[in-house]
């Protein structure tokens, strides 16, 4: 199950931050070996949905952009601890809709 | 209706963020499977060309192997035609009118010749007699289908989207919410007297696709023949 669900308009760009403090207690920051990847509802990788990726302390940040109207994307944030080099994963579901936006 | 619109309808009912998308996908997959188990519908028909191998009687329908048809979503066979490789006139093969044990007693164990009869047993296609060479075969069958991609649609989502939605709701109530009363309600809208499946059956009949039924007497003058008329030696 995804940790979070985001609905966005195809034209919107969102800077999304994922905090790995609880999952990587031995670390004070996530390294630049951390990755953010996306797949569509068919399971095919879609790199275009992920913009600039950066780290800020224990937060892994990525710009979520574009996307095809009506498509659902599963974004995998993989945070790698700088000290422990352990990996932790959080899943974000991104639903791109031009009409069905509203209170969740 | 596009597939993502159907998913959003189901999400609105089951909880936009509460229900995992993996469960949503399972509910729609099982919904479609339950619809297609009910009857053979027009969108499920297909055919495949393959060749026999000399001396090989049985061919796997579901597996991707030598002498296999590789149809993993096979549901039921419909008909079979054969022709010689250098010809273009298809000949009928008597398909599915008898059981395997009938043909096992009708033919010698090592008898060979052009395909005359064929049956499906479990997931294998058997020919009688054993093909004595390479023949072109065309197998007509029914197959289970899968839901289209988010951006796509097919005849089910275009013309009967609510059938898929009701089937999905029924599964969600039974398996996810564990609410049998709710499942009964959606079951009625799907299978009931004027339910969606009744409308689909009517459309199926209008389109002319229906299960083929062949009546063939097993005793008396009309009993199954071992040979084709053009191969019979009447002056023996």
CSV table of N, CA, C and O in Angstrom, one decimal, chain A residues 1 5 7 41-42 68-72 93 95 97 99-104, chain B residues 4-5 7-9 11-12 16-21 24-25 148-151:
chain,number,residue,atom,x,y,z
A,1,UNK,N,0.8,-1.2,0.0
A,1,UNK,CA,0.0,0.0,0.0
A,1,UNK,C,0.9,1.2,0.0
A,1,UNK,O,1.9,1.3,0.7
A,5,UNK,N,-1.1,9.4,-1.1
A,5,UNK,CA,-1.7,9.5,-2.4
A,5,UNK,C,-1.7,11.0,-2.7
A,5,UNK,O,-2.2,11.8,-1.9
A,7,UNK,N,-3.1,13.7,-5.8
A,7,UNK,CA,-3.7,14.0,-7.0
A,7,UNK,C,-3.2,15.3,-7.5
A,7,UNK,O,-3.1,16.3,-6.8
A,41,UNK,N,0.6,2.6,-14.6
A,41,UNK,CA,-0.3,1.5,-14.2
A,41,UNK,C,0.0,0.2,-14.9
A,41,UNK,O,-0.4,-0.8,-14.5
A,42,UNK,N,0.8,0.3,-16.0
A,42,UNK,CA,1.2,-0.9,-16.7
A,42,UNK,C,2.4,-1.5,-16.2
A,42,UNK,O,2.8,-2.6,-16.6
A,68,UNK,N,0.4,11.9,-17.8
A,68,UNK,CA,-0.7,11.8,-18.7
A,68,UNK,C,-2.0,11.9,-18.0
A,68,UNK,O,-2.2,11.2,-16.9
A,69,UNK,N,-2.9,12.7,-18.4
A,69,UNK,CA,-4.2,12.8,-17.7
A,69,UNK,C,-4.9,11.4,-17.7
A,69,UNK,O,-5.1,10.7,-18.7
A,70,UNK,N,-5.3,11.0,-16.5
A,70,UNK,CA,-5.9,9.7,-16.3
A,70,UNK,C,-5.0,8.6,-15.8
A,70,UNK,O,-5.5,7.5,-15.5
A,71,UNK,N,-3.7,8.9,-15.9
A,71,UNK,CA,-2.8,7.8,-15.6
A,71,UNK,C,-2.5,7.8,-14.1
A,71,UNK,O,-2.5,8.9,-13.4
A,72,UNK,N,-2.1,6.6,-13.5
A,72,UNK,CA,-1.7,6.5,-12.1
A,72,UNK,C,-0.3,6.1,-12.1
A,72,UNK,O,0.1,5.2,-12.8
A,93,UNK,N,1.7,7.3,-4.4
A,93,UNK,CA,0.9,7.1,-5.5
A,93,UNK,C,0.5,8.5,-6.1
A,93,UNK,O,0.0,9.3,-5.4
A,95,UNK,N,-1.7,10.4,-8.9
A,95,UNK,CA,-2.9,10.3,-9.8
A,95,UNK,C,-3.0,11.6,-10.6
A,95,UNK,O,-3.2,12.6,-9.9
A,97,UNK,N,-4.9,13.9,-12.8
A,97,UNK,CA,-6.3,14.1,-13.3
A,97,UNK,C,-6.5,15.6,-13.6
A,97,UNK,O,-6.1,16.4,-12.8
A,99,UNK,N,-9.7,16.7,-14.2
A,99,UNK,CA,-11.1,17.0,-13.8
A,99,UNK,C,-11.4,16.6,-12.3
A,99,UNK,O,-12.2,17.2,-11.7
A,100,UNK,N,-10.8,15.5,-11.9
A,100,UNK,CA,-11.3,14.8,-10.7
A,100,UNK,C,-10.5,15.3,-9.5
A,100,UNK,O,-10.1,14.5,-8.6
A,101,UNK,N,-10.2,16.6,-9.3
A,101,UNK,CA,-9.5,17.0,-8.2
A,101,UNK,C,-10.4,17.5,-7.1
A,101,UNK,O,-11.5,18.1,-7.4
A,102,UNK,N,-10.1,17.3,-5.9
A,102,UNK,CA,-11.0,17.8,-4.8
A,102,UNK,C,-10.6,17.2,-3.5
A,102,UNK,O,-9.5,16.7,-3.3
A,103,UNK,N,-11.4,17.4,-2.5
A,103,UNK,CA,-11.1,16.9,-1.1
A,103,UNK,C,-11.0,15.4,-1.1
A,103,UNK,O,-11.8,14.7,-1.6
A,104,UNK,N,-9.9,15.0,-0.5
A,104,UNK,CA,-9.7,13.5,-0.5
A,104,UNK,C,-10.3,13.0,0.8
A,104,UNK,O,-10.2,13.6,1.9
B,4,UNK,N,-9.4,4.4,-16.7
B,4,UNK,CA,-9.1,5.2,-15.5
B,4,UNK,C,-10.4,5.9,-14.9
B,4,UNK,O,-10.5,6.1,-13.7
B,5,UNK,N,-11.4,6.1,-15.8
B,5,UNK,CA,-12.7,6.7,-15.3
B,5,UNK,C,-13.4,5.6,-14.5
B,5,UNK,O,-14.0,5.9,-13.5
B,7,UNK,N,-12.0,3.2,-12.9
B,7,UNK,CA,-11.2,3.1,-11.6
B,7,UNK,C,-11.6,4.2,-10.6
B,7,UNK,O,-11.8,4.0,-9.4
B,8,UNK,N,-11.8,5.4,-11.2
B,8,UNK,CA,-12.1,6.6,-10.3
B,8,UNK,C,-13.6,6.4,-9.8
B,8,UNK,O,-13.8,6.8,-8.6
B,9,UNK,N,-14.5,5.8,-10.5
B,9,UNK,CA,-15.8,5.6,-10.0
B,9,UNK,C,-15.7,4.6,-8.8
B,9,UNK,O,-16.4,4.8,-7.8
B,11,UNK,N,-13.2,4.0,-7.0
B,11,UNK,CA,-12.5,4.7,-5.9
B,11,UNK,C,-13.4,5.5,-5.1
B,11,UNK,O,-13.4,5.6,-3.8
B,12,UNK,N,-14.2,6.3,-5.8
B,12,UNK,CA,-15.2,7.2,-5.1
B,12,UNK,C,-16.1,6.5,-4.1
B,12,UNK,O,-16.4,6.9,-3.0
B,16,UNK,N,-11.4,7.1,-1.5
B,16,UNK,CA,-10.4,7.6,-2.5
B,16,UNK,C,-9.0,7.2,-2.1
B,16,UNK,O,-8.2,6.8,-2.9
B,17,UNK,N,-8.7,7.3,-0.8
B,17,UNK,CA,-7.3,7.0,-0.4
B,17,UNK,C,-7.3,5.8,0.5
B,17,UNK,O,-6.2,5.3,0.8
B,18,UNK,N,-8.4,5.4,1.0
B,18,UNK,CA,-8.5,4.3,2.0
B,18,UNK,C,-8.2,3.0,1.4
B,18,UNK,O,-7.6,2.1,2.0
B,19,UNK,N,-8.7,2.8,0.1
B,19,UNK,CA,-8.5,1.5,-0.5
B,19,UNK,C,-7.2,1.5,-1.3
B,19,UNK,O,-7.0,2.3,-2.2
B,20,UNK,N,-6.3,0.5,-1.0
B,20,UNK,CA,-5.1,0.4,-1.8
B,20,UNK,C,-5.4,0.2,-3.3
B,20,UNK,O,-6.3,-0.6,-3.6
B,21,UNK,N,-4.6,0.8,-4.1
B,21,UNK,CA,-4.8,0.6,-5.6
B,21,UNK,C,-4.6,-0.8,-6.0
B,21,UNK,O,-5.3,-1.3,-6.9
B,24,UNK,N,-7.9,-2.4,-5.5
B,24,UNK,CA,-8.8,-1.9,-6.6
B,24,UNK,C,-8.5,-2.6,-7.9
B,24,UNK,O,-9.5,-3.1,-8.5
B,25,UNK,N,-7.3,-2.8,-8.2
B,25,UNK,CA,-6.9,-3.5,-9.5
B,25,UNK,C,-7.4,-5.0,-9.4
B,25,UNK,O,-7.9,-5.5,-10.4
B,148,UNK,N,-8.3,-3.1,-20.0
B,148,UNK,CA,-7.3,-2.3,-20.8
B,148,UNK,C,-6.5,-1.4,-19.9
B,148,UNK,O,-6.8,-1.3,-18.7
B,149,UNK,N,-5.5,-0.8,-20.5
B,149,UNK,CA,-4.7,0.2,-19.8
B,149,UNK,C,-5.5,1.4,-19.4
B,149,UNK,O,-6.6,1.6,-19.9
B,150,UNK,N,-5.0,2.2,-18.5
B,150,UNK,CA,-5.8,3.4,-18.0
B,150,UNK,C,-6.3,4.3,-19.1
B,150,UNK,O,-7.4,4.8,-19.0
B,151,UNK,N,-5.5,4.5,-20.1
B,151,UNK,CA,-5.9,5.4,-21.2
B,151,UNK,C,-6.7,4.8,-22.3
B,151,UNK,O,-7.1,5.4,-23.2
